[in-house]
Coordinates of N, CA and C in Angstrom, one line a residue:
C236 N 0.8 -1.1 0.0 CA -0.1 0.1 0.0 C 0.7 1.3 0.0
V237 N 0.5 2.2 -1.0 CA 1.4 3.3 -1.1 C 1.2 4.3 0.2
V238 N 0.0 4.5 0.8 CA -0.1 5.1 1.8 C 0.6 4.5 3.1
G239 N 0.5 3.3 3.2 CA 1.3 2.5 4.4 C 2.7 2.9 4.3
T240 N 3.3 2.8 3.1 CA 4.6 3.0 2.8 C 5.1 4.5 3.2
I241 N 4.2 5.4 3.0 CA 4.6 6.8 3.1 C 4.5 7.2 4.9
I242 N 3.5 6.4 5.3 CA 3.3 6.7 6.9 C 4.5 6.0 7.6
V243 N 5.2 4.8 7.1 CA 6.2 4.2 7.6 C 7.4 5.1 7.5
A244 N 7.7 5.8 6.1 CA 8.8 6.6 5.9 C 8.7 7.8 7.0
N245 N 7.4 8.3 7.0 CA 7.1 9.5 8.1 C 7.6 9.3 9.4
T246 N 7.4 8.0 9.8 CA 7.5 7.4 11.2 C 9.2 7.4 11.1
F247 N 9.9 6.8 10.4 CA 11.2 7.0 10.3 C 11.9 8.4 10.5
V248 N 11.3 9.4 9.7 CA 11.6 10.6 9.8 C 11.6 11.3 11.2
I249 N 10.3 11.0 11.9 CA 10.2 11.2 13.3 C 11.0 10.7 14.2
A250 N 11.5 9.5 14.0 CA 12.4 8.7 14.8 C 13.9 9.4 14.5
L251 N 14.1 9.7 13.3 CA 15.4 10.4 13.1 C 15.6 11.7 13.7
E252 N 14.4 12.5 13.8 CA 14.3 13.9 14.4 C 14.6 13.7 16.0
A253 N 14.1 12.5 16.4 CA 14.2 12.6 18.0 C 15.6 12.1 18.2
V254 N 16.3 11.2 17.3 CA 17.6 10.8 17.5 C 18.7 12.1 17.6
F255 N 18.6 12.8 16.5 CA 19.3 14.1 16.3 C 18.7 15.3 16.8
M256 N 18.1 15.4 17.9 CA 17.0 16.5 18.3 C 18.0 17.7 18.6
Q257 N 19.3 17.5 19.0 CA 20.2 18.5 19.4 C 20.9 19.1 18.1
N258 N 20.8 18.3 17.0 CA 21.4 18.9 15.7 C 20.5 19.7 15.0
A259 N 20.7 20.9 14.8 CA 20.0 22.0 14.2 C 19.6 21.7 12.7
E260 N 20.7 21.3 11.9 CA 20.7 21.0 10.5 C 19.8 19.8 10.2
I261 N 19.9 18.7 11.0 CA 18.9 17.5 10.6 C 17.5 17.9 11.2
K262 N 17.5 18.6 12.2 CA 16.2 18.9 12.7 C 15.4 19.8 11.6
D263 N 16.1 20.7 10.9 CA 15.5 21.7 10.2 C 15.2 20.9 8.8
L264 N 15.9 19.8 8.5 CA 15.7 18.8 7.4 C 14.5 18.0 7.7
C265 N 14.3 17.6 8.9 CA 13.2 16.8 9.3 C 11.9 17.6 9.3
D266 N 12.1 18.9 9.7 CA 10.8 19.8 9.7 C 10.4 20.1 8.3
F267 N 11.2 20.1 7.2 CA 10.9 20.3 5.8 C 10.3 19.2 5.4
L268 N 10.8 17.9 5.6 CA 10.1 16.8 5.0 C 8.8 16.5 5.7
E269 N 8.7 16.7 7.2 CA 7.2 16.8 7.6 C 6.3 17.7 7.0
S270 N 6.7 18.7 6.5 CA 5.9 19.7 5.9 C 5.4 19.0 4.4
I271 N 6.4 18.3 4.0 CA 5.9 17.4 2.8 C 5.0 16.4 3.0
F272 N 5.3 15.7 4.0 CA 4.3 14.6 4.5 C 2.8 15.2 4.9
A273 N 2.9 16.3 5.4 CA 1.5 17.0 5.8 C 0.8 17.3 4.5
A274 N 1.6 17.9 3.6 CA 1.0 18.0 2.2 C 0.3 16.9 1.6
I275 N 1.0 15.8 1.5 CA 0.8 14.4 1.0 C -0.6 14.0 1.8
Y276 N -0.6 14.0 3.1 CA -1.9 13.6 3.9 C -3.1 14.4 3.6
V277 N -3.0 15.7 3.5 CA -3.8 16.6 3.1 C -4.6 16.3 1.5
L278 N -3.6 15.9 0.7 CA -3.9 15.5 -0.6 C -4.8 14.2 -0.5
E279 N -4.2 13.2 0.3 CA -4.8 11.9 0.3 C -6.3 12.1 0.9
I280 N -6.4 12.9 2.2 CA -7.7 12.9 2.6 C -8.8 13.8 1.7
T281 N -8.2 14.7 1.0 CA -9.0 15.4 0.0 C -9.6 14.4 -1.1
V282 N -8.6 13.6 -1.6 CA -9.1 12.5 -2.7 C -10.0 11.5 -2.1
R283 N -9.9 11.0 -0.8 CA -10.9 10.2 -0.4 C -12.1 10.8 -0.1
V284 N -12.2 12.1 0.4 CA -13.5 12.7 0.6 C -14.2 13.0 -0.8
R285 N -13.4 13.2 -1.7 CA -14.1 13.4 -3.0 C -14.6 12.2 -3.5
E286 N -13.8 10.9 -3.4 CA -14.3 9.7 -3.9 C -15.5 9.3 -3.1
Q287 N -15.4 9.3 -1.8 CA -16.5 8.6 -1.0 C -17.8 9.6 -0.8
G288 N -17.4 11.0 -0.7 CA -18.6 12.0 -0.4 C -18.3 12.3 1.1
C289 N -18.7 13.4 1.4 CA -18.6 13.9 2.8 C -19.4 13.0 3.9
E290 N -20.6 12.8 3.4 CA -21.3 12.0 4.3 C -20.8 10.6 4.6
H291 N -20.5 9.9 3.6 CA -20.1 8.5 3.8 C -18.8 8.5 4.5
F292 N -17.9 9.6 4.4 CA -16.6 9.7 4.7 C -16.6 9.9 6.2
F293 N -17.4 10.8 6.6 CA -17.5 11.2 8.0 C -18.5 10.4 8.9
I294 N -19.4 9.9 8.4 CA -20.4 9.1 9.2 C -20.7 7.5 8.7
G295 N -19.9 7.2 7.8 CA -20.0 6.0 7.1 C -19.5 4.8 7.9
P296 N -19.5 3.5 7.5 CA -19.0 2.5 8.3 C -17.6 2.4 8.7
D297 N -16.8 3.4 8.0 CA -15.2 3.4 8.5 C -15.1 4.8 9.0
W298 N -16.0 5.5 9.7 CA -16.1 6.8 10.1 C -14.9 7.0 11.2
T299 N -14.7 6.0 12.1 CA -13.8 6.2 13.3 C -12.4 6.4 12.8
W300 N -12.0 5.4 11.7 CA -10.7 5.6 11.2 C -10.5 7.0 10.5
N301 N -11.7 7.1 9.6 CA -11.5 8.6 8.9 C -11.5 9.8 9.8
W302 N -12.0 9.7 10.7 CA -12.1 11.0 11.8 C -10.5 10.9 12.3
F303 N -10.0 9.7 12.6 CA -8.8 9.7 13.2 C -7.8 10.3 12.2
D304 N -7.8 9.8 11.0 CA -7.0 10.5 10.0 C -7.1 11.9 9.8
T305 N -8.4 12.3 9.9 CA -8.5 13.8 9.7 C -7.9 14.7 10.8
V306 N -8.2 14.2 12.1 CA -7.7 14.9 13.3 C -6.1 14.8 13.3
I307 N -5.4 13.6 13.1 CA -4.0 13.7 13.0 C -3.5 14.4 11.9
T308 N -4.1 14.5 10.6 CA -3.6 15.2 9.5 C -3.9 16.6 9.9
A309 N -4.8 17.1 10.6 CA -5.1 18.4 10.9 C -4.0 19.0 11.9
T310 N -3.5 18.2 12.9 CA -2.5 18.5 13.8 C -1.2 18.6 13.0
G311 N -0.9 17.9 12.0 CA 0.3 18.0 11.4 C 0.3 19.4 10.5
V312 N -0.8 19.6 9.8 CA -0.8 20.8 9.1 C -0.8 22.1 9.9
A313 N -1.3 22.0 11.3 CA -1.3 23.2 12.3 C 0.4 23.3 12.7
D314 N 1.0 22.1 12.8 CA 2.4 22.0 13.4 C 3.3 22.7 12.2
A315 N 2.9 22.3 11.1 CA 3.7 22.8 9.8 C 3.4 24.5 9.5
I316 N 2.3 24.7 9.7 CA 2.0 26.2 9.8 C 2.6 27.0 10.8
M317 N 2.9 26.5 12.0 CA 3.3 27.3 13.1 C 5.0 27.2 12.7
E318 N 5.5 26.1 12.1 CA 7.0 26.4 11.8 C 7.2 27.3 10.7
I319 N 6.4 27.4 9.7 CA 6.6 28.3 8.6 C 6.5 29.7 9.2
L320 N 5.4 29.9 9.9 CA 5.3 31.3 10.4 C 6.1 31.8 11.6
G321 N 7.1 30.8 12.2 CA 7.9 30.9 13.2 C 7.0 31.2 14.5
L322 N 6.1 30.3 14.7 CA 5.2 30.7 15.8 C 5.5 29.4 16.8
A323 N 6.5 28.6 16.6 CA 6.7 27.5 17.4 C 7.2 27.8 18.8
G324 N 8.0 28.9 18.8 CA 8.4 29.7 20.1 C 7.3 30.0 20.9
V325 N 6.4 30.5 20.2 CA 5.1 31.2 21.0 C 4.4 30.0 21.7
G326 N 4.2 29.1 21.0 CA 3.3 27.9 21.6 C 4.1 26.7 21.7
I327 N 5.2 26.7 22.3 CA 6.0 25.6 22.3 C 5.5 24.3 22.8
S328 N 4.5 24.4 23.8 CA 3.9 23.2 24.3 C 3.0 22.7 23.5
A329 N 2.2 23.4 22.7 CA 1.3 22.9 21.4 C 2.2 22.3 20.5
A330 N 3.1 23.0 20.0 CA 4.0 22.4 19.1 C 4.6 21.1 19.3
R331 N 5.1 20.9 20.4 CA 5.5 19.7 21.1 C 4.4 18.6 21.0
L332 N 3.2 19.1 21.5 CA 2.1 18.0 21.4 C 1.8 17.7 19.9
F333 N 1.8 18.5 19.0 CA 1.5 18.3 17.5 C 2.6 17.1 17.1
R334 N 4.1 17.3 17.4 CA 5.0 16.4 17.0 C 4.7 15.1 17.6
M335 N 4.2 15.1 18.8 CA 4.0 13.6 19.5 C 3.0 13.0 18.7
L336 N 2.0 13.9 18.3 CA 0.8 13.2 17.6 C 1.2 12.7 16.2
R337 N 2.0 13.2 15.8 CA 2.5 12.6 14.3 C 2.6 11.1 14.4
I338 N 3.3 10.5 15.5 CA 3.5 9.2 15.4 C 2.4 8.2 15.5
L339 N 1.3 8.9 16.0 CA -0.1 8.1 15.7 C -0.4 7.7 14.5
R340 N 0.0 8.4 13.6 CA -0.2 8.0 11.9 C 0.0 6.6 11.8
L341 N 1.3 6.2 12.5 CA 1.6 4.8 12.3 C 0.5 3.8 12.4
F342 N -0.7 4.2 13.4 CA -1.7 3.1 13.5 C -2.4 2.9 12.1
R343 N -2.4 3.8 11.4 CA -3.0 3.6 10.0 C -2.4 2.6 9.1
A344 N -0.8 2.5 9.3 CA -0.2 1.6 8.5 C -0.6 0.2 9.0
F345 N -1.2 -0.1 10.0 CA -1.5 -1.5 10.5 C -3.0 -1.8 10.2
R346 N -3.6 -0.9 9.5 CA -5.1 -1.1 9.3 C -5.1 -2.5 8.4
F347 N -4.1 -2.9 7.7 CA -4.3 -4.1 7.0 C -4.4 -5.3 7.8
L348 N -4.0 -5.3 9.0 CA -4.4 -6.3 9.9 C -5.8 -6.6 10.0
A349 N -6.4 -7.9 9.9 CA -7.7 -8.0 9.6 C -8.4 -7.8 11.0
E350 N -7.8 -8.3 12.2 CA -8.4 -7.9 13.4 C -8.0 -6.8 14.3
I351 N -7.2 -5.9 13.6 CA -6.8 -4.6 14.4 C -8.0 -3.9 15.2
D352 N -9.1 -3.7 14.5 CA -10.3 -3.1 15.1 C -10.8 -3.7 16.3
Y353 N -10.9 -5.0 16.1 CA -11.4 -6.0 17.2 C -10.5 -5.8 18.5
V354 N -9.0 -6.1 18.1 CA -8.0 -5.9 19.2 C -8.2 -4.5 20.1
I355 N -8.2 -3.5 19.2 CA -8.4 -2.1 19.8 C -9.6 -2.1 20.8
H356 N -10.7 -2.6 20.0 CA -12.1 -2.6 20.7 C -11.9 -3.2 22.1
T357 N -11.5 -4.4 21.9 CA -11.6 -5.3 23.1 C -10.5 -4.8 24.2
A358 N -9.3 -4.3 23.8 CA -8.3 -3.7 24.8 C -8.9 -2.5 25.6
G359 N -9.8 -1.7 24.7 CA -10.3 -0.5 25.3 C -11.4 -0.9 26.3
R360 N -12.2 -1.8 25.9 CA -13.3 -2.3 26.8 C -12.7 -3.0 28.1
A361 N -11.6 -3.6 28.0 CA -10.9 -4.3 29.1 C -10.2 -3.2 30.2
M362 N -9.6 -2.1 29.5 CA -9.1 -1.1 30.3 C -10.0 -0.2 30.8
V363 N -11.3 0.0 30.4 CA -12.3 0.8 30.9 C -12.9 0.0 32.3
K364 N -13.2 -1.4 32.0 CA -13.7 -2.1 33.2 C -12.6 -2.2 34.1
L365 N -11.3 -2.4 34.0 CA -10.3 -2.4 35.0 C -10.2 -0.9 35.6
A366 N -10.2 0.0 34.9 CA -10.3 1.4 35.5 C -11.3 1.6 36.5
L367 N -12.5 1.3 36.3 CA -13.6 1.5 36.9 C -13.6 0.6 38.3
L368 N -12.9 -0.6 38.1 CA -12.8 -1.5 39.2 C -11.7 -0.9 40.2
V369 N -10.6 -0.4 39.6 CA -9.5 0.2 40.5 C -10.0 1.3 41.2
A370 N -10.7 2.2 40.5 CA -11.3 3.5 41.0 C -12.3 3.1 42.2
L371 N -13.0 1.9 42.0 CA -13.9 1.7 43.1 C -13.0 1.2 44.3
V372 N -12.1 0.5 44.0 CA -11.2 -0.2 45.3 C -10.5 1.0 46.2
V373 N -10.0 2.0 45.2 CA -9.2 3.1 45.8 C -10.2 3.9 46.5
F374 N -11.5 4.2 45.9 CA -12.5 5.1 46.5 C -13.0 4.5 47.8
V375 N -13.3 3.3 47.8 CA -13.7 2.7 49.4 C -12.6 2.7 50.3
A376 N -11.4 2.4 49.9 CA -10.1 2.4 50.7 C -10.0 3.8 51.2
A377 N -10.0 4.9 50.5 CA -10.0 6.1 50.8 C -10.9 6.7 51.9
I378 N -12.2 6.2 51.7 CA -13.1 6.6 52.7 C -12.7 6.0 54.1
V379 N -12.3 4.7 54.1 CA -11.8 3.9 55.5 C -10.7 4.8 56.0
T380 N -9.7 5.0 55.2 CA -8.6 5.6 55.6 C -8.7 7.0 56.1
T381 N -9.6 7.7 55.4 CA -9.9 9.3 55.9 C -10.6 9.2 57.2
N382 N -11.5 8.3 57.2 CA -12.3 8.4 58.6 C -11.4 7.9 59.9
M383 N -10.5 7.0 59.6 CA -9.6 6.5 60.6 C -8.2 7.3 60.7
L384 N -7.7 8.1 59.8 CA -6.7 8.7 59.9 C -6.5 10.3 59.9
W385 N -7.7 10.9 59.6 CA -7.7 12.2 59.5 C -7.3 13.2 60.7
D386 N -7.3 12.6 61.8 CA -6.7 13.3 62.9 C -5.7 12.6 63.8
S387 N -4.8 12.0 62.8 CA -3.8 11.2 63.5 C -2.8 12.3 64.1
S388 N -2.0 11.7 65.1 CA -1.1 12.3 65.9 C 0.1 12.9 65.0
D389 N 0.5 11.9 63.9 CA 1.6 12.3 63.1 C 1.0 13.3 61.8
K390 N 1.5 14.6 61.9 CA 0.9 15.6 61.1 C 1.1 15.0 59.6
Q391 N 2.3 14.6 59.3 CA 2.3 13.9 57.9 C 1.3 13.0 57.4
V392 N 0.9 12.2 58.4 CA 0.0 11.0 58.1 C -1.4 11.7 58.1
A393 N -1.6 12.8 59.0 CA -2.9 13.6 58.9 C -3.2 14.2 57.7
K394 N -2.0 14.6 57.1 CA -2.0 15.4 55.9 C -2.2 14.5 54.7
M395 N -1.7 13.2 54.6 CA -2.0 12.3 53.5 C -3.4 11.8 53.6
Y396 N -4.0 11.7 54.7 CA -5.4 11.2 54.8 C -6.3 12.3 55.2
G397 N -6.1 13.4 55.1 CA -7.0 14.5 55.7 C -8.3 14.7 55.0
S398 N -8.4 14.4 53.7 CA -9.6 14.5 53.0 C -9.8 13.3 52.0
L399 N -11.0 13.1 51.3 CA -11.1 12.0 50.6 C -10.2 12.0 49.3
G400 N -10.0 13.2 48.9 CA -9.1 13.5 47.6 C -7.7 13.0 47.8
T401 N -7.1 13.7 49.0 CA -5.9 13.2 49.3 C -5.6 11.9 49.7
S402 N -6.6 11.4 50.3 CA -6.5 10.0 50.5 C -6.5 9.0 49.5
M403 N -7.4 9.4 48.4 CA -7.4 8.7 47.1 C -6.1 8.7 46.5
W404 N -5.5 9.8 46.5 CA -4.2 9.9 45.8 C -3.2 9.0 46.7
T405 N -3.2 9.0 48.0 CA -2.2 8.3 48.7 C -2.5 6.8 48.5
M406 N -3.6 6.3 48.5 CA -4.0 5.0 48.2 C -3.6 4.4 46.8
F407 N -3.7 5.4 45.9 CA -3.4 5.0 44.5 C -1.9 4.9 44.4
K408 N -1.1 5.7 45.0 CA 0.3 5.5 45.1 C 0.8 4.3 45.8
I409 N 0.1 4.0 47.0 CA 0.3 2.7 47.5 C 0.0 1.7 46.7
M410 N -0.9 1.7 45.9 CA -1.5 0.4 45.0 C -0.5 0.3 43.9
T411 N 0.3 1.4 43.6 CA 1.2 1.1 42.6 C 2.6 0.7 43.1
L412 N 2.6 0.5 44.2 CA 3.9 -0.1 45.0 C 5.0 0.9 45.1
E413 N 4.8 2.3 44.7 CA 5.7 3.3 44.5 C 6.1 3.9 46.0
D414 N 7.1 3.3 46.6 CA 7.6 3.6 48.1 C 6.5 3.2 49.1
W415 N 5.8 2.2 48.8 CA 4.5 1.8 49.5 C 5.0 1.5 51.1
I416 N 6.3 0.9 51.1 CA 6.6 0.5 52.5 C 6.8 1.7 53.5
T417 N 7.4 2.7 52.9 CA 7.6 3.9 53.8 C 6.2 4.5 54.1
H418 N 5.4 4.6 53.2 CA 4.0 5.2 53.6 C 3.3 4.1 54.7
V419 N 3.3 3.1 54.4 CA 2.6 2.0 55.4 C 3.3 2.0 56.6
E420 N 4.6 2.1 56.7 CA 5.1 2.0 58.0 C 4.9 3.3 58.8
R421 N 5.0 4.2 58.2 CA 4.7 5.7 59.0 C 3.5 5.5 59.4
T422 N 2.3 5.0 58.6 CA 1.1 5.1 59.0 C 0.8 4.1 60.2
T423 N 1.3 3.0 60.0 CA 0.9 2.0 61.1 C 1.7 2.3 62.4
N424 N 3.0 3.1 62.4 CA 3.7 3.5 63.5 C 2.7 4.6 64.3
A425 N 1.9 5.4 63.4 CA 1.0 6.3 64.0 C -0.3 5.6 64.6
K426 N -0.5 4.5 63.9 CA -1.9 3.7 64.2 C -1.7 2.3 63.8
P427 N -1.2 1.5 64.7 CA -0.8 0.0 64.4 C -2.0 -0.7 64.1
A428 N -3.2 -0.5 64.5 CA -4.4 -1.2 64.2 C -4.8 -1.2 62.6
M429 N -4.1 -0.1 61.7 CA -4.4 -0.1 60.4 C -3.5 -1.1 59.6
L430 N -2.6 -1.8 60.2 CA -1.7 -2.7 59.5 C -2.4 -3.9 58.6
P431 N -3.5 -4.6 59.3 CA -4.2 -5.6 58.7 C -5.0 -4.9 57.5
F432 N -5.6 -3.8 57.4 CA -6.1 -3.0 56.4 C -5.2 -2.9 55.2
F433 N -4.1 -2.4 55.6 CA -3.1 -2.2 54.5 C -2.7 -3.6 53.7
V434 N -2.4 -4.5 54.5 CA -2.1 -5.8 53.9 C -3.2 -6.2 53.0
V435 N -4.4 -6.4 53.5 CA -5.5 -6.7 52.7 C -5.7 -5.7 51.4
F436 N -5.3 -4.4 51.6 CA -5.5 -3.5 50.5 C -4.5 -3.9 49.3
I437 N -3.2 -4.0 49.8 CA -2.0 -4.3 49.0 C -2.4 -5.7 48.1
F438 N -2.9 -6.6 48.7 CA -3.4 -7.8 48.2 C -4.4 -7.7 47.1
V439 N -5.3 -6.9 47.4 CA -6.5 -6.8 46.7 C -6.2 -6.0 45.5
A440 N -5.5 -4.7 45.8 CA -5.3 -3.8 44.6 C -4.3 -4.1 43.9
S441 N -3.1 -4.6 44.3 CA -2.0 -4.6 43.7 C -1.7 -6.1 43.3
I442 N -2.2 -6.9 43.5 CA -1.9 -8.5 43.2 C -3.3 -9.1 42.5
A443 N -4.3 -9.0 43.3 CA -5.5 -9.7 42.7 C -6.2 -8.9 41.6
L444 N -6.1 -7.6 41.6 CA -6.5 -6.7 40.5 C -5.7 -6.8 39.3
M445 N -4.4 -7.0 39.4 CA -3.6 -7.2 38.2 C -3.7 -8.6 37.5
S446 N -4.1 -9.5 38.5 CA -4.3 -10.7 38.1 C -5.7 -10.9 37.2
L447 N -6.5 -10.0 37.4 CA -7.7 -9.9 36.7 C -7.7 -9.5 35.3
V448 N -6.6 -8.8 34.9 CA -6.3 -8.2 33.6 C -6.5 -9.6 32.5
P449 N -5.9 -10.7 32.7 CA -6.1 -11.4 31.6 C -7.5 -12.3 31.8
A450 N -8.0 -12.2 32.9 CA -9.4 -12.8 33.0 C -10.3 -11.9 32.2
I451 N -10.3 -10.6 32.3 CA -11.0 -9.5 31.7 C -11.0 -9.9 30.2
F452 N -9.8 -9.9 29.6 CA -9.6 -10.2 28.1 C -10.2 -11.3 27.8
I453 N -10.0 -12.4 28.5 CA -10.5 -13.8 28.1 C -12.2 -13.8 28.1
E454 N -12.7 -13.1 29.1 CA -14.0 -13.0 29.3 C -14.7 -12.2 28.1
L455 N -14.0 -11.1 27.7 CA -14.5 -10.2 26.7 C -14.4 -11.0 25.3
N456 N -13.4 -11.8 25.1 CA -13.1 -12.4 23.9 C -14.2 -13.5 23.8
I457 N -14.4 -14.2 25.0 CA -15.6 -15.4 24.7 C -16.6 -14.7 24.3
S458 N -17.0 -13.6 25.1 CA -18.4 -13.1 25.1 C -18.7 -12.6 23.6
D459 N -17.6 -12.1 23.1 CA -17.6 -11.4 21.7 C -17.8 -12.5 20.6
R460 N -17.0 -13.7 21.0 CA -17.1 -14.8 19.9 C -18.5 -15.4 20.2
E461 N -19.1 -15.5 21.2 CA -20.4 -16.0 21.2 C -21.3 -15.0 20.6
K462 N -21.3 -13.9 20.8 CA -22.2 -12.9 20.0 C -22.0 -13.1 18.5
A463 N -20.6 -13.1 18.0 CA -20.5 -13.3 16.6 C -21.0 -14.6 16.2
E464 N -20.9 -15.8 16.8 CA -21.3 -16.9 16.4 C -23.0 -17.0 16.5
K465 N -23.5 -16.2 17.3 CA -25.0 -16.1 17.2 C -25.5 -15.2 16.0
V466 N -24.5 -14.4 15.6 CA -25.1 -13.5 14.5 C -24.9 -14.3 13.2
R467 N -23.7 -15.2 13.2 CA -23.4 -15.9 12.1 C -24.6 -17.0 11.9
A468 N -25.0 -17.5 12.9 CA -26.0 -18.6 12.8 C -27.3 -17.8 12.3
Q469 N -27.6 -16.7 12.8 CA -28.9 -16.1 12.4 C -28.7 -15.7 10.9
K470 N -27.5 -15.2 10.4 CA -27.4 -15.0 9.1 C -27.6 -16.3 8.2
Q471 N -26.9 -17.4 8.8 CA -27.2 -18.7 8.0 C -28.5 -19.2 7.9
K472 N -29.3 -19.0 9.0 CA -30.7 -19.2 9.1 C -31.5 -18.5 8.0
E473 N -31.2 -17.2 8.0 CA -31.9 -16.4 7.1 C -31.8 -16.8 5.6
K474 N -30.3 -17.0 5.3 CA -30.0 -17.5 4.0 C -30.5 -18.9 3.7
T475 N -30.7 -19.7 4.5 CA -31.4 -21.0 4.4 C -32.9 -21.0 4.0
Y476 N -33.5 -19.8 5.0 CA -34.9 -19.7 4.8 C -35.2 -19.1 3.2
K477 N -34.3 -18.0 2.8 CA -34.5 -17.5 1.4 C -34.3 -18.4 0.5
A478 N -33.3 -19.4 0.5 CA -33.1 -20.5 -0.3 C -34.3 -21.4 -0.5
K479 N -34.9 -21.7 0.5 CA -36.1 -22.5 0.6 C -37.2 -21.8 0.0
E480 N -37.4 -20.5 0.3 CA -38.4 -19.8 -0.3 C -38.3 -19.6 -1.8
R481 N -37.1 -19.5 -2.2 CA -36.7 -19.4 -3.8 C -37.3 -20.7 -4.5
M482 N -36.8 -21.8 -3.7 CA -37.2 -23.1 -4.1 C -38.6 -23.5 -4.3
L483 N -39.2 -23.1 -3.3 CA -40.6 -23.3 -3.3 C -41.3 -22.6 -4.4
K484 N -40.9 -21.3 -4.5 CA -41.6 -20.5 -5.5 C -41.3 -21.0 -7.0
R485 N -40.0 -21.5 -7.1 CA -39.7 -22.4 -8.6 C -40.5 -23.5 -8.7
L486 N -40.8 -24.2 -7.6 CA -41.6 -25.6 -7.6 C -43.0 -25.2 -7.9
F487 N -43.5 -24.4 -7.3 CA -45.0 -23.8 -7.5 C -45.1 -23.3 -8.9
A488 N -44.0 -22.5 -9.5 CA -44.2 -22.1 -10.9 C -44.1 -23.5 -11.8
I489 N -43.3 -24.4 -11.5 CA -43.4 -25.6 -12.3 C -44.8 -26.3 -12.3
I490 N -45.3 -26.5 -11.1 CA -46.4 -27.3 -11.0 C -47.7 -26.4 -11.5
D491 N -47.6 -25.1 -11.4 CA -48.7 -24.3 -11.9 C -48.3 -23.8 -13.3
G492 N -48.0 -24.7 -14.2 CA -47.7 -24.4 -15.5 C -48.5 -23.6 -16.3
N493 N -50.0 -23.9 -16.1 CA -50.8 -23.1 -16.9 C -51.2 -21.9 -16.4
G494 N -50.7 -21.5 -15.2 CA -50.9 -20.1 -14.5 C -52.4 -19.9 -14.0
N495 N -53.0 -21.0 -13.7 CA -54.4 -20.8 -13.2 C -54.5 -20.9 -11.6
G496 N -53.3 -21.1 -10.9 CA -53.1 -21.3 -9.6 C -53.7 -22.7 -9.0

């Protein structure tokens, strides 16, 4: 695919720019090449819109990929314009964001994979389920710790658990196991009765939840395959019904040769 080759070449230029970020000459060359790539992408989007029509392009069956292409291309054009007008220094954060978004075009090069849409969709659903579960566990744990530790004699502990928001942030950091021993030891020194709670929390949040990730993917995969099988069976049933209907019509036409019914 020509577009896929262009995207891979663009990705190589982005990687080259990152490697030689401190080299002004190579960076200028990469910026020039990026402007050319941006023009190519604009031309490609324009051709596709003209061939498919605006309605089919933006709300048709492939609308998600089309909008993705359009947004990424628009950010590339905005970045190129900022470079040409010399505005990169004015909006340096936005310019860097545009540069990072360029690499997302690489996803377009992998659309030839038959199940990439399914993989992305399944991974997204699994991530949302896990995020909601993690948020629920952290929320419940934060309520408990806030009520138990907000008035701790240790001012640092009282600060970490002084409100629901700070407690949720503290429990989230403990869940990631980032310096969790220091946090837990300081807290349990101030209130030893909290030790069993933190042991259970570490097990549930950091071990059990992470073990659920494969299970969520497997459950979603099985569920999707069952739905797909039901759809396939329904289509096959409808196809068989229509075939029988056509056969009966032909048989009736043969029997009713004189046309009097």
